[in-house]
Every structure is written in structure tokens, then in C-alpha cells.
CSV table of C-alpha atoms in Angstrom, one decimal:
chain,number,residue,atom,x,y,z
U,1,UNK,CA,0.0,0.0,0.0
U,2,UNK,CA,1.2,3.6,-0.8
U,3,UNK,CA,2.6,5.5,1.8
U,4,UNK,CA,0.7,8.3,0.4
U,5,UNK,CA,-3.0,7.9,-0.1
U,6,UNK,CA,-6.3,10.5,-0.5
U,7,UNK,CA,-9.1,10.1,1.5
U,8,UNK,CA,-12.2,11.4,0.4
U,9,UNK,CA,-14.1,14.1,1.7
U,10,UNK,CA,-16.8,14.4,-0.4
U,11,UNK,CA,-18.3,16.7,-2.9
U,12,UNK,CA,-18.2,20.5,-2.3
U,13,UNK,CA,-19.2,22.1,-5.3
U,14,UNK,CA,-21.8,21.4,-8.4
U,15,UNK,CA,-22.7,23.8,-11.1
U,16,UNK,CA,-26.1,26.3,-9.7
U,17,UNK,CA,-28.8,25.3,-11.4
U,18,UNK,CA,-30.3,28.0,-13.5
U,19,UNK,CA,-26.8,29.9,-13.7
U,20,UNK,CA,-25.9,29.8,-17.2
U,21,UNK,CA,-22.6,30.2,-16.7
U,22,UNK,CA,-21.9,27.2,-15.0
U,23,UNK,CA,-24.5,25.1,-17.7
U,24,UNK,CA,-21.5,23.1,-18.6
U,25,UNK,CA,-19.8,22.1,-15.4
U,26,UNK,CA,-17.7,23.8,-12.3
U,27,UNK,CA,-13.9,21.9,-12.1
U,28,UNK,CA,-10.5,22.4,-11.9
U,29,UNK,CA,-10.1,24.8,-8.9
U,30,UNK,CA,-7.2,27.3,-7.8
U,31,UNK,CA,-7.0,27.0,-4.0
U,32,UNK,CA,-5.4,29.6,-1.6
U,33,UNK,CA,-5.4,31.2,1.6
U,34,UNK,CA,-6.4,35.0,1.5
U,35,UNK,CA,-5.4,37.7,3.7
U,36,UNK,CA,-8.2,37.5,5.5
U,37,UNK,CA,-7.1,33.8,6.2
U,38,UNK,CA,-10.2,32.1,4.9
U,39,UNK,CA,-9.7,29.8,2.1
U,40,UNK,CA,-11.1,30.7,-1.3
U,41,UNK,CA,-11.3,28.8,-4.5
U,42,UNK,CA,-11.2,29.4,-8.0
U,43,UNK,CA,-13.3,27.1,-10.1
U,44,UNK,CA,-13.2,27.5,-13.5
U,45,UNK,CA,-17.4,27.7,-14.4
U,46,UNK,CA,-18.0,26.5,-18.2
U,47,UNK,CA,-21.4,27.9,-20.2
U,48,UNK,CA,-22.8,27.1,-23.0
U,49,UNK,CA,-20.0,26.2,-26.0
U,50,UNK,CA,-17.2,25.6,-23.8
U,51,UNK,CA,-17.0,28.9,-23.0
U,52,UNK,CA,-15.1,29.3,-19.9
U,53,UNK,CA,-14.7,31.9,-16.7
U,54,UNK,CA,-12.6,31.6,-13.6
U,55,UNK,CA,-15.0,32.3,-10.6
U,56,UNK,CA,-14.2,32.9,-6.9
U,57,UNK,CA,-15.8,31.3,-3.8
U,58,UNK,CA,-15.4,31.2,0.0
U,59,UNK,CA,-15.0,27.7,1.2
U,60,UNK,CA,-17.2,26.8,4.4
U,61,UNK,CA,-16.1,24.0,7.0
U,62,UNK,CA,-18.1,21.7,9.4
U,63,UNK,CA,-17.8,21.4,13.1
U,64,UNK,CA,-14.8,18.9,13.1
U,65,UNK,CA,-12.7,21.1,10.4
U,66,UNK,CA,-13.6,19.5,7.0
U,67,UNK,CA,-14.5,21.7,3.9
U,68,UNK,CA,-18.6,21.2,3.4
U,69,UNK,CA,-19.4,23.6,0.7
U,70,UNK,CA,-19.0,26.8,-0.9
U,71,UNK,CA,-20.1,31.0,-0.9
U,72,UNK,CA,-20.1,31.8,-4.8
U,73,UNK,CA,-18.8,35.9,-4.6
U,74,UNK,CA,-18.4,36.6,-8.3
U,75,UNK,CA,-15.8,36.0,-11.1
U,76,UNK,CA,-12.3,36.6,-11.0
U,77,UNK,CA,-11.7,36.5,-14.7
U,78,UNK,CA,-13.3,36.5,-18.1
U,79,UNK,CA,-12.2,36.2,-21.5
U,80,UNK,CA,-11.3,39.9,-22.6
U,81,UNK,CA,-7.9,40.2,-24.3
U,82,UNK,CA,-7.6,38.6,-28.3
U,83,UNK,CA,-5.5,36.0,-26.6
U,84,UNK,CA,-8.4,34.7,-24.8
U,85,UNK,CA,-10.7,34.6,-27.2
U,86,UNK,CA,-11.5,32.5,-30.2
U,87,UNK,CA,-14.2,33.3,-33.1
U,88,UNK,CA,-17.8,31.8,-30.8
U,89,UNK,CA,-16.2,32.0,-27.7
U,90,UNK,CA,-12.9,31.6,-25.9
U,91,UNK,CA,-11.8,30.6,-21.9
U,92,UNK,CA,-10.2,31.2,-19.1
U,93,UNK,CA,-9.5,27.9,-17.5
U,94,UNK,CA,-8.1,25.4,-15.0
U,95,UNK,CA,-6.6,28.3,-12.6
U,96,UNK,CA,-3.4,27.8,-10.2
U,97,UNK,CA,-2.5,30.4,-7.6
U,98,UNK,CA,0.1,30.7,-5.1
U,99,UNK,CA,1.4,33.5,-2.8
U,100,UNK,CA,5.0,33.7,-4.0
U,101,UNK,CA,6.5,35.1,-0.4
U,102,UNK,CA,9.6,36.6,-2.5
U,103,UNK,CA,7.5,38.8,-4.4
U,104,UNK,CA,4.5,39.8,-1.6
U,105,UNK,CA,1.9,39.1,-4.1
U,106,UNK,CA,-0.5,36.0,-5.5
U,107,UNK,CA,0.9,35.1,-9.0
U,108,UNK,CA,-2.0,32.8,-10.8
U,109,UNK,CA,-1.2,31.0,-14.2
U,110,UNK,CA,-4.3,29.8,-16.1
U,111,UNK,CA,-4.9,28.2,-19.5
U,112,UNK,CA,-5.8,31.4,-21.9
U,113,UNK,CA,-8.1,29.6,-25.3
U,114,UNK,CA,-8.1,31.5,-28.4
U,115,UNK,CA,-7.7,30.6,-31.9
U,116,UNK,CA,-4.4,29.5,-31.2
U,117,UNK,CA,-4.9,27.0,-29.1
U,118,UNK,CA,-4.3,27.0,-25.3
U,119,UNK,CA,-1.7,28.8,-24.3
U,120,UNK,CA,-0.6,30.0,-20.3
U,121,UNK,CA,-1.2,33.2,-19.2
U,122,UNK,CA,0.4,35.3,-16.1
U,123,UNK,CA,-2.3,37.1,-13.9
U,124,UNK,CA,-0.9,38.9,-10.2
U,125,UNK,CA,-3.2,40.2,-7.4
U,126,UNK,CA,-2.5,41.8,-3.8
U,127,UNK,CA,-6.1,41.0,-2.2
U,128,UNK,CA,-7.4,38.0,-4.3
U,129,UNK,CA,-9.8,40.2,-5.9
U,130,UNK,CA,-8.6,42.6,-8.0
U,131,UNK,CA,-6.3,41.2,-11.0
U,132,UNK,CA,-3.6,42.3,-13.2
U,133,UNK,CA,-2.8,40.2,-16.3
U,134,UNK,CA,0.5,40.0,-17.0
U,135,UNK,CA,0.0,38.3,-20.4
U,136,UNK,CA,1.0,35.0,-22.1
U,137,UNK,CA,4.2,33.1,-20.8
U,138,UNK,CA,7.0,33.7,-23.0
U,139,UNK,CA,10.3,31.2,-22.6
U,140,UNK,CA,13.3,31.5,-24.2
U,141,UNK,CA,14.4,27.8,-26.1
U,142,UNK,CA,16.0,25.0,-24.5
U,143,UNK,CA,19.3,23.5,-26.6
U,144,UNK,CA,16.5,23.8,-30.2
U,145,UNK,CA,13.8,22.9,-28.2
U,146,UNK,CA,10.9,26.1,-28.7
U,147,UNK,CA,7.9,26.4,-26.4
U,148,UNK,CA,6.7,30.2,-28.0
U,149,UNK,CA,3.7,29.3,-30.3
U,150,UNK,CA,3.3,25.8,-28.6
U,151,UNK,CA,-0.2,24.9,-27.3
U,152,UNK,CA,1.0,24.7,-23.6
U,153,UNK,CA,-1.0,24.0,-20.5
U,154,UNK,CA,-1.1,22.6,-16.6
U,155,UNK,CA,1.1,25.2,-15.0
U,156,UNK,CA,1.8,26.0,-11.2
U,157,UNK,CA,4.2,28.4,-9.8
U,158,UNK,CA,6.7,27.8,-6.5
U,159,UNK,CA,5.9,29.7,-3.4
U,160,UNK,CA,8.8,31.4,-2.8
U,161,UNK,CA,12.0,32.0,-4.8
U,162,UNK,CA,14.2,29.5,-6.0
U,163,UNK,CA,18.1,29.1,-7.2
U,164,UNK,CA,17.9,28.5,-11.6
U,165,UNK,CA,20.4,26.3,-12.9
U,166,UNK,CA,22.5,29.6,-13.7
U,167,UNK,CA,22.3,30.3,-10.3
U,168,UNK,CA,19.8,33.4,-10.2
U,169,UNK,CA,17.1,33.9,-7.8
U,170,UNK,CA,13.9,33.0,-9.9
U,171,UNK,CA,10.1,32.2,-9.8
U,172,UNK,CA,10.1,28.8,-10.6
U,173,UNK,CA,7.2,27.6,-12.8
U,174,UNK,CA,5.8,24.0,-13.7
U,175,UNK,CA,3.8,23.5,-17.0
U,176,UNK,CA,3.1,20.9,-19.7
U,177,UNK,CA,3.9,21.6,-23.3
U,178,UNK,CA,1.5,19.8,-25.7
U,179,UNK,CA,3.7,19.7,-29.0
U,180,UNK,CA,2.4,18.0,-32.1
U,181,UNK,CA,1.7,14.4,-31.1
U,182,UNK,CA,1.9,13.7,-27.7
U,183,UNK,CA,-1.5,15.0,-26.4
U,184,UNK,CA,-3.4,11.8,-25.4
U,185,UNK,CA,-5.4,11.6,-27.9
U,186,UNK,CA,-2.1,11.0,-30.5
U,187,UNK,CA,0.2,9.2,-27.9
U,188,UNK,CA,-2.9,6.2,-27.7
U,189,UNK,CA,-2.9,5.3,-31.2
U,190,UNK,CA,0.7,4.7,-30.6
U,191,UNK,CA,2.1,1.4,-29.7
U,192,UNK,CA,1.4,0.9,-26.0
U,193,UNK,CA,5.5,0.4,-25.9
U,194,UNK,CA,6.0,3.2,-27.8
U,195,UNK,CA,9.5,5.4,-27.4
U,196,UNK,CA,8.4,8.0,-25.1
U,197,UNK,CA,10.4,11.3,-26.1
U,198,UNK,CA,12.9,12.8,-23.2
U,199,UNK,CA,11.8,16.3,-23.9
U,200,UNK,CA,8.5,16.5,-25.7
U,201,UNK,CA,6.4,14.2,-23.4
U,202,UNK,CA,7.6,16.0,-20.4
U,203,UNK,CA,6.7,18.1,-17.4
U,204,UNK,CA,8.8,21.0,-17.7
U,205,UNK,CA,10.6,23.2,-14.9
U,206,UNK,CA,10.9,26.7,-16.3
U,207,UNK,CA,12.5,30.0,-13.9
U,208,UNK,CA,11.9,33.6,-14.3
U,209,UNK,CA,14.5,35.8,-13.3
U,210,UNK,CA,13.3,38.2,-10.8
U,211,UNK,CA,14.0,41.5,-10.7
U,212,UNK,CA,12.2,43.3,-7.5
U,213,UNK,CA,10.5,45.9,-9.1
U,214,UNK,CA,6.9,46.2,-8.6
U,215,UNK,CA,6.4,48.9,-11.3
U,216,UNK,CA,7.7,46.6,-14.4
U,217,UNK,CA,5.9,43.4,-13.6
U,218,UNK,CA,5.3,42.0,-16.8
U,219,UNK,CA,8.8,40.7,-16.5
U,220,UNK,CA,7.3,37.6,-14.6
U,221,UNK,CA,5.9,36.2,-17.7
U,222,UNK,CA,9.5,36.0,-19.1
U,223,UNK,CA,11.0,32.6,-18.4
U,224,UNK,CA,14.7,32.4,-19.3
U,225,UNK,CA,15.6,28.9,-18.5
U,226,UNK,CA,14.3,25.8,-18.5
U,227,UNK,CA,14.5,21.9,-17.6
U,228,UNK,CA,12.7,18.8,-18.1
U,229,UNK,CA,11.4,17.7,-14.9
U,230,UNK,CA,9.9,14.1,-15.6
U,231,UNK,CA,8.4,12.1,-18.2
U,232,UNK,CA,5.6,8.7,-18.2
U,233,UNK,CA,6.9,6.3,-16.5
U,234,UNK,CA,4.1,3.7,-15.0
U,235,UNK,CA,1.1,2.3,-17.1
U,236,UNK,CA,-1.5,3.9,-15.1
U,237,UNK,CA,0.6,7.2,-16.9
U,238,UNK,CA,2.0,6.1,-19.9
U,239,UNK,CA,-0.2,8.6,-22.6
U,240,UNK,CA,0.9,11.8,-20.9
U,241,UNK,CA,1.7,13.5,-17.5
U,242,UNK,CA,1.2,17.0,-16.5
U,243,UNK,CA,1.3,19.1,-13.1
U,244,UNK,CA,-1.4,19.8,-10.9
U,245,UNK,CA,-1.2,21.1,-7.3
U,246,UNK,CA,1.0,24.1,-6.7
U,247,UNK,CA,4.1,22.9,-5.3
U,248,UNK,CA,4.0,23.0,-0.9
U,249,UNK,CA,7.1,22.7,1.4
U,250,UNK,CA,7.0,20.2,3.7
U,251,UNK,CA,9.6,18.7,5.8
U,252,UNK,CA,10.1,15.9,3.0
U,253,UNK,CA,11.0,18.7,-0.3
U,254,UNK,CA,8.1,19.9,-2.5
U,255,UNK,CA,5.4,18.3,-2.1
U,256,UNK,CA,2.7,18.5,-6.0
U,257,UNK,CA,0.5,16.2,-7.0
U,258,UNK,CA,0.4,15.4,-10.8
U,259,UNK,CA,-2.3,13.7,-13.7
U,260,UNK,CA,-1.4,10.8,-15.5
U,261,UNK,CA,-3.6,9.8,-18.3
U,262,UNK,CA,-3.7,5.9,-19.3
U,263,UNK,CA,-6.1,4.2,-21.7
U,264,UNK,CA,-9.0,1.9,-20.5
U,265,UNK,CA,-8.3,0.1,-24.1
U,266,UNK,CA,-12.0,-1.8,-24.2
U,267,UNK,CA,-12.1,-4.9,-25.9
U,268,UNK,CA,-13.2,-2.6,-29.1
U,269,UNK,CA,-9.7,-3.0,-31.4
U,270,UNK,CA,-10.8,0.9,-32.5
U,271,UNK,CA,-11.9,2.3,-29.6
U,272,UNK,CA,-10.5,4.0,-26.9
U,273,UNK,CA,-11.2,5.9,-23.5
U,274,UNK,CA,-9.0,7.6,-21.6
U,275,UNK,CA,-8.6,7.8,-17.8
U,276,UNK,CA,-7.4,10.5,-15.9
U,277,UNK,CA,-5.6,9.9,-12.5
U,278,UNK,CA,-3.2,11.3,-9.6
U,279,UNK,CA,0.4,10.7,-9.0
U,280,UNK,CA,2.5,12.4,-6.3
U,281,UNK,CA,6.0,13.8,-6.1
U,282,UNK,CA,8.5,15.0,-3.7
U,283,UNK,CA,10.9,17.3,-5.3
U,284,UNK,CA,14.1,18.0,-3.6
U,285,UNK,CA,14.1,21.3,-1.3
U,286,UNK,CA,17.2,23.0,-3.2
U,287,UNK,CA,17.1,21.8,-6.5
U,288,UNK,CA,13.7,21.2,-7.5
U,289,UNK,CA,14.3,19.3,-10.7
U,290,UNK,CA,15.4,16.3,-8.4
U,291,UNK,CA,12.4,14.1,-7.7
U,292,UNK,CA,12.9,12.2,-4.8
U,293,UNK,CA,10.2,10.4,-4.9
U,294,UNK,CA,7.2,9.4,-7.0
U,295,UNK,CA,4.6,7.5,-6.4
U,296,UNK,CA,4.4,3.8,-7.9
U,297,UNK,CA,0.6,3.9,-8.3
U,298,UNK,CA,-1.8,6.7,-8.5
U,299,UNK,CA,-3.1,7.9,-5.2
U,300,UNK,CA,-6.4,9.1,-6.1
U,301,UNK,CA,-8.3,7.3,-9.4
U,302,UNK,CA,-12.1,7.7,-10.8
U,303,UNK,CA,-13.4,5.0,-8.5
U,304,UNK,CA,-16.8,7.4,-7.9
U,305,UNK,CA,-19.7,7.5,-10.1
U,306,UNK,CA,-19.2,11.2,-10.0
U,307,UNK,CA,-15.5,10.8,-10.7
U,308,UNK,CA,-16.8,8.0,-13.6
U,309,UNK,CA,-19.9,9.6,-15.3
U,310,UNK,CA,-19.7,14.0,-16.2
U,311,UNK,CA,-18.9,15.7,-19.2
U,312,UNK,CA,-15.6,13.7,-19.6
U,313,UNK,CA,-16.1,10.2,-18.1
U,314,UNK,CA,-13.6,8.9,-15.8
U,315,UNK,CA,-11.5,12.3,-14.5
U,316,UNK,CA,-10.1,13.3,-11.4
U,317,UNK,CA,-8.2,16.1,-11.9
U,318,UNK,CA,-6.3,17.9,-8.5
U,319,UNK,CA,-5.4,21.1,-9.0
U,320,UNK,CA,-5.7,23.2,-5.6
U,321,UNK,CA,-4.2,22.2,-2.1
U,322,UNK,CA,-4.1,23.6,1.2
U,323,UNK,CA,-2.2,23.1,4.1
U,324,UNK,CA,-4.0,23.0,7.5
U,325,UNK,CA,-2.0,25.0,9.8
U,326,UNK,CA,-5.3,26.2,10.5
U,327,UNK,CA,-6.0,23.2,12.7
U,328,UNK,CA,-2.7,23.1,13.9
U,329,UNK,CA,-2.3,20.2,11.8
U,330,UNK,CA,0.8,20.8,9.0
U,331,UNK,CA,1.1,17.4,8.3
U,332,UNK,CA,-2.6,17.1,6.9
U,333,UNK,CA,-3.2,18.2,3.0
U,334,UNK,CA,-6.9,19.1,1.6
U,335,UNK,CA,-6.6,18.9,-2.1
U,336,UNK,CA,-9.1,20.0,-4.9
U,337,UNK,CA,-10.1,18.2,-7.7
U,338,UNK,CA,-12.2,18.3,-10.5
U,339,UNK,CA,-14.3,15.1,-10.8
U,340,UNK,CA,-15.3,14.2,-14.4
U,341,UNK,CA,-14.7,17.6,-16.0
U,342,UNK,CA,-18.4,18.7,-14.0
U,343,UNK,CA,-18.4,19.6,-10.3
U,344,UNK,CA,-15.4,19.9,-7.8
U,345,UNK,CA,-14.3,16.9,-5.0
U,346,UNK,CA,-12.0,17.5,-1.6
U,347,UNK,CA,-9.9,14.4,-0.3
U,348,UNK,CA,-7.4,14.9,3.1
U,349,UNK,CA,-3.8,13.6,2.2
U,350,UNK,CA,-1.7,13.0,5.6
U,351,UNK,CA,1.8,13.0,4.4
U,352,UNK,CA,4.3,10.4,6.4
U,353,UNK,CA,7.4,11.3,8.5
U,354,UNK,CA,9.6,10.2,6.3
U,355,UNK,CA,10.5,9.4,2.5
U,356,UNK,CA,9.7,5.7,1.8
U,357,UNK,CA,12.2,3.8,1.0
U,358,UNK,CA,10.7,1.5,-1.8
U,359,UNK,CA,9.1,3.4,-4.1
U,360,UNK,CA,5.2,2.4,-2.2
């Protein structure tokens, strides 16, 4: 049995009925701690045509602690600039925020859908309310590998700053680059032992340079180095990988969990379905491109009907986490998933002591 294991929680969020904004589904939520020290989240709400908003809700707890539901407050974001907007529609989807302690401010990266294709886009905020958009990442290449004009999603930012590779202090960013053939629906019409490419498969480490000065920030959308972080490695994984929590400290390294998408392969020689599940990582303290560990098996799968039956069947998708120092418990994790691409699930991860020592 892993050492790390979800537990369930429940269901704390379904789209309103009657709100046509949320016609389509409510997933994929930011999760963070606001100066007020209540914890909001940031769902992304779908309407009719895909069309997609990032909303932001107070979360309410029972007697013993646990999260129980949800105060809707308004929307965060909404498509407005060209480069998230697409002739019909357009979205602003599948939010990540952190409070990056080295720059006194929340940095969120979201998925920006225009014409283009998805691409990540840079937002910063003081009070969780108002937003600045900083624009579309921009990275500079890695040996002749170029991310600029790549459909590129799934990122997360560090919480505080971190040494780059050229040994400059930097906002450290995780994100997925989709290039032409290894999105899942490509990668499973491929041999199930295909030859999974080092660089073009993988979860990418990128780092901004940061200059401290709160007047120019559109620097922080300017990544100037990057590094492959990790690649599929297990079956329940082996289409394509791609970050999810923000990365936390703990006592162990960094602490993210990650999708892995596998497919069900029915009995059906031409037809496929693809399941979504959750992997975990420990990344080391200093140098964060060092996995230290990685979970075997996934620690959270769509076991539920709700995780099994939605507008895309068989999907759990973490993407917020919070600590609960707020119980005086740092060793227990909530974390914030979407549940078949249609309403929002909280599970309690209780991390161990100590690294295991056998991969389980």
C-alpha cells in the first residue's frame, strides 16, 4: 500500500442550477489562503460552448474542520484580451495560484483559449480580488527545443523563490507543453510500448529571473531557463503526465501532485477511452528538478460515479491544495479536484514522516 493515499471528503461544489454560466460544469479549482485567512477557490465555471470563466468562492467548513461547501462571490476573470478569445467564444481555464512570499503578491497561471490554441497566461493580485494580467508566458528555447507558439497548459508556480540552474534567484514555474503528437489523444494510437520522447512528453521546470521591481511586472511572464522535470513512467501514466497542485514545502522537499492519463483500451480494437488519475511527487528542497520520490501507483483514481460519469467520463483532476495549519495540523493536505470535468471533489492527504524507502 502507498505510503501516500487521498481520502475522500466528499463533494463541495456542483454547477447552480439556473446559472448559465456554470451550464456546462464547475472543475479544476485554484486553491489559496487570502489575507483574511479564509480559504477561497477558484473554479473554473464552463457555459454554453465551452466557454469558460474563472470564478471565486469562500470555502465553508463543518464542526470537526472538514470543507462542506461553498459561498459563490463573483468572477475573477473572463475572457477579454484577443489571446483569450476564439471566433464563438474563448476561456479562461483550470486556474493555479500561489502566494509567491519573494515577491508579496498572488501570481495565478491559467490556461488562456483563443484561436491559437491553449496557451498560459500570467495574472498577479495583492487581495485576491482585484487582477492584473500579465500576459502570455513567453520562454526562451531550451538546446532547439521552442515552447513560443506551442499549445502549452497545466502550469503552477513555486511559493517562494528559488536558485535557476545559472544560479539566479527565480520564480520557478511547472507547466506541460503539448507539441504536435503527444497529447493523449495521439500518444494512444501509438504502440502501448512506444518510445516516449525525453523532452516533448515531459513536465517542464521553467524559472523567471526576478527582478524586484513592482512597477515593471510584466517581466514575470519572461521565463529564461528551463528543464525537463519528468516524463511517463508507469502504465497507469503512460499517454501523458502533466502538473497539478502548486508545489508546498514540507519537511520531505516539494510536495505536488500530478495527472497521469492511461487508456482503458476496451475490448473494441478501434476504440479508446481515456482515464485521468493522480500521482505524487517529492521534489528536492534546493534543487527542484530532483524528484525524490514518485509514487508507484496513482493515489487518487475515478473510482466514484461522480468521478466516472460528467462531461468527460472517468477524470479526477487535482489542481488546488491547502495546508491546515489552521488546525494546527501541517502534516494534513486538503486537495481540490475536479471530478469528471463537471463539479469539484476534496480528499485529506496526511503526508508520512519520512521518504519511503521502496518506491510504495
Amino acid at each position: 500500500m502507498s505510503a501516500f493515499k487521498l481520502h475522500r471528503l466528499g463533494t463541495i461544489m456542483v454547477p447552480e442550477p439556473g446559472n448559465d454560466m456554470e451550464i456546462e460544469g464547475v472543475l479544476n479549482p485554484a486553491a489559496v489562503r487570502g489575507p483574511d485567512g479564509a480559504l477561497y477557490l477558484f473554479p473554473r465555471l464552463v457555459a454554453k460552448g465551452n466557454y469558460s470563466r474563472i470564478g471565486i468562492a469562500r470555502v465553508k467548513f463543518d464542526e470537526k474542520g472538514d470543507p462542506c461547501g461553498v459561498d459563490r462571490l463573483g468572477i475573477a476573470l473572463e475572457p477579454e484580451e484577443d489571446y483569450e478569445k476564439r471566433p464563438g467564444g474563448g476561456g479562461c481555464e483550470d486556474p493555479r495560484i500561489t502566494f509567491v512570499e519573494t515577491l508579496g503578491r498572488y501570481m495565478m497561471t491559467y490556461t488562456a483559449l483563443s484561436a491559437d490554441g491553449p496557451r498560459i497566461a500570467l495574472a498577479q493580485s495583492t487581495d485576491l480580488i482585484r487582477w492584473e494580467r500579465l500576459g502570455l508566458a513567453k520562454f526562451l528555447p531550451y538546446k532547439k527545443i521552442r515552447f513560443n507558439g506551442i499549445d502549452n497548459k497545466d502550469a503552477c508556480i513555486f511559493p517562494m523563490g528559488v536558485l535557476s540552474k545559472h544560479n539566479h534567484l527565480s520564480m520557478a514555474m511547472l507547466h506541460r507543453p503539448l507539441f504536435p503528437g503527444t497529447r493523449p489523444e495521439d500518444t494512444m494510437l501509438k504502440s502501448i510500448n512506444r518510445r516516449i520522447g525525453d523532452h516533448h512528453e515531459c513536465i517542464w521546470i521553467s524559472y523567471c529571473h526576478i527582478k524586484m521591481d513592482p512597477a515593471k511586472p510584466r517581466h514575470l511572464a519572461r521565463f529564461e531557463s528551463n528543464q525537463p522535470l519528468a516524463i511517463p513512467s508507469a502504465p497507469w501514466e503512460s499517454l501523458k503526465i502533466g502538473a497539478g497542485t502548486p508545489p508546498v514545502l514540507t519537511p520531505l522537499g516539494w510536495l505536488i501532485l500530478y495527472h497521469g492519463v492511461s487508456d482503458m483500451r476496451p475490448t473494441k480494437d478501434d476504440a479508446h477511452e481515456l482515464r485521468y488519475a493522480a500521482g505524487l511527487m517529492i521534489l528536492d528542497k534546493e534543487h527542484p528538478e530532483r524528484i525524490l520520490y514518485r509514487s508507484p501507483n496513482p493515489v487518487l483514481s475515478p473510482d466514484l460515479p461522480e468521478e466516472q460519469v460528467g462531461v468527460i467520463a472517468n477524470v479526477v483532476f487535482p489542481t488546488g491544495i491547502d495546508r491546515r495549519d489552521d488546525l494546527g495540523q501541517p502534516q494534513r493536505f486538503d486537495v481540490y479536484y475536479g471530478m469528471a470535468d463537471n463539479r469539484i471533489g476534496v480528499a485529506r492527504l496526511d503526508i508520512p514522516d519520512r521518504l519511503p524507502t521502496d518506491m510504495e
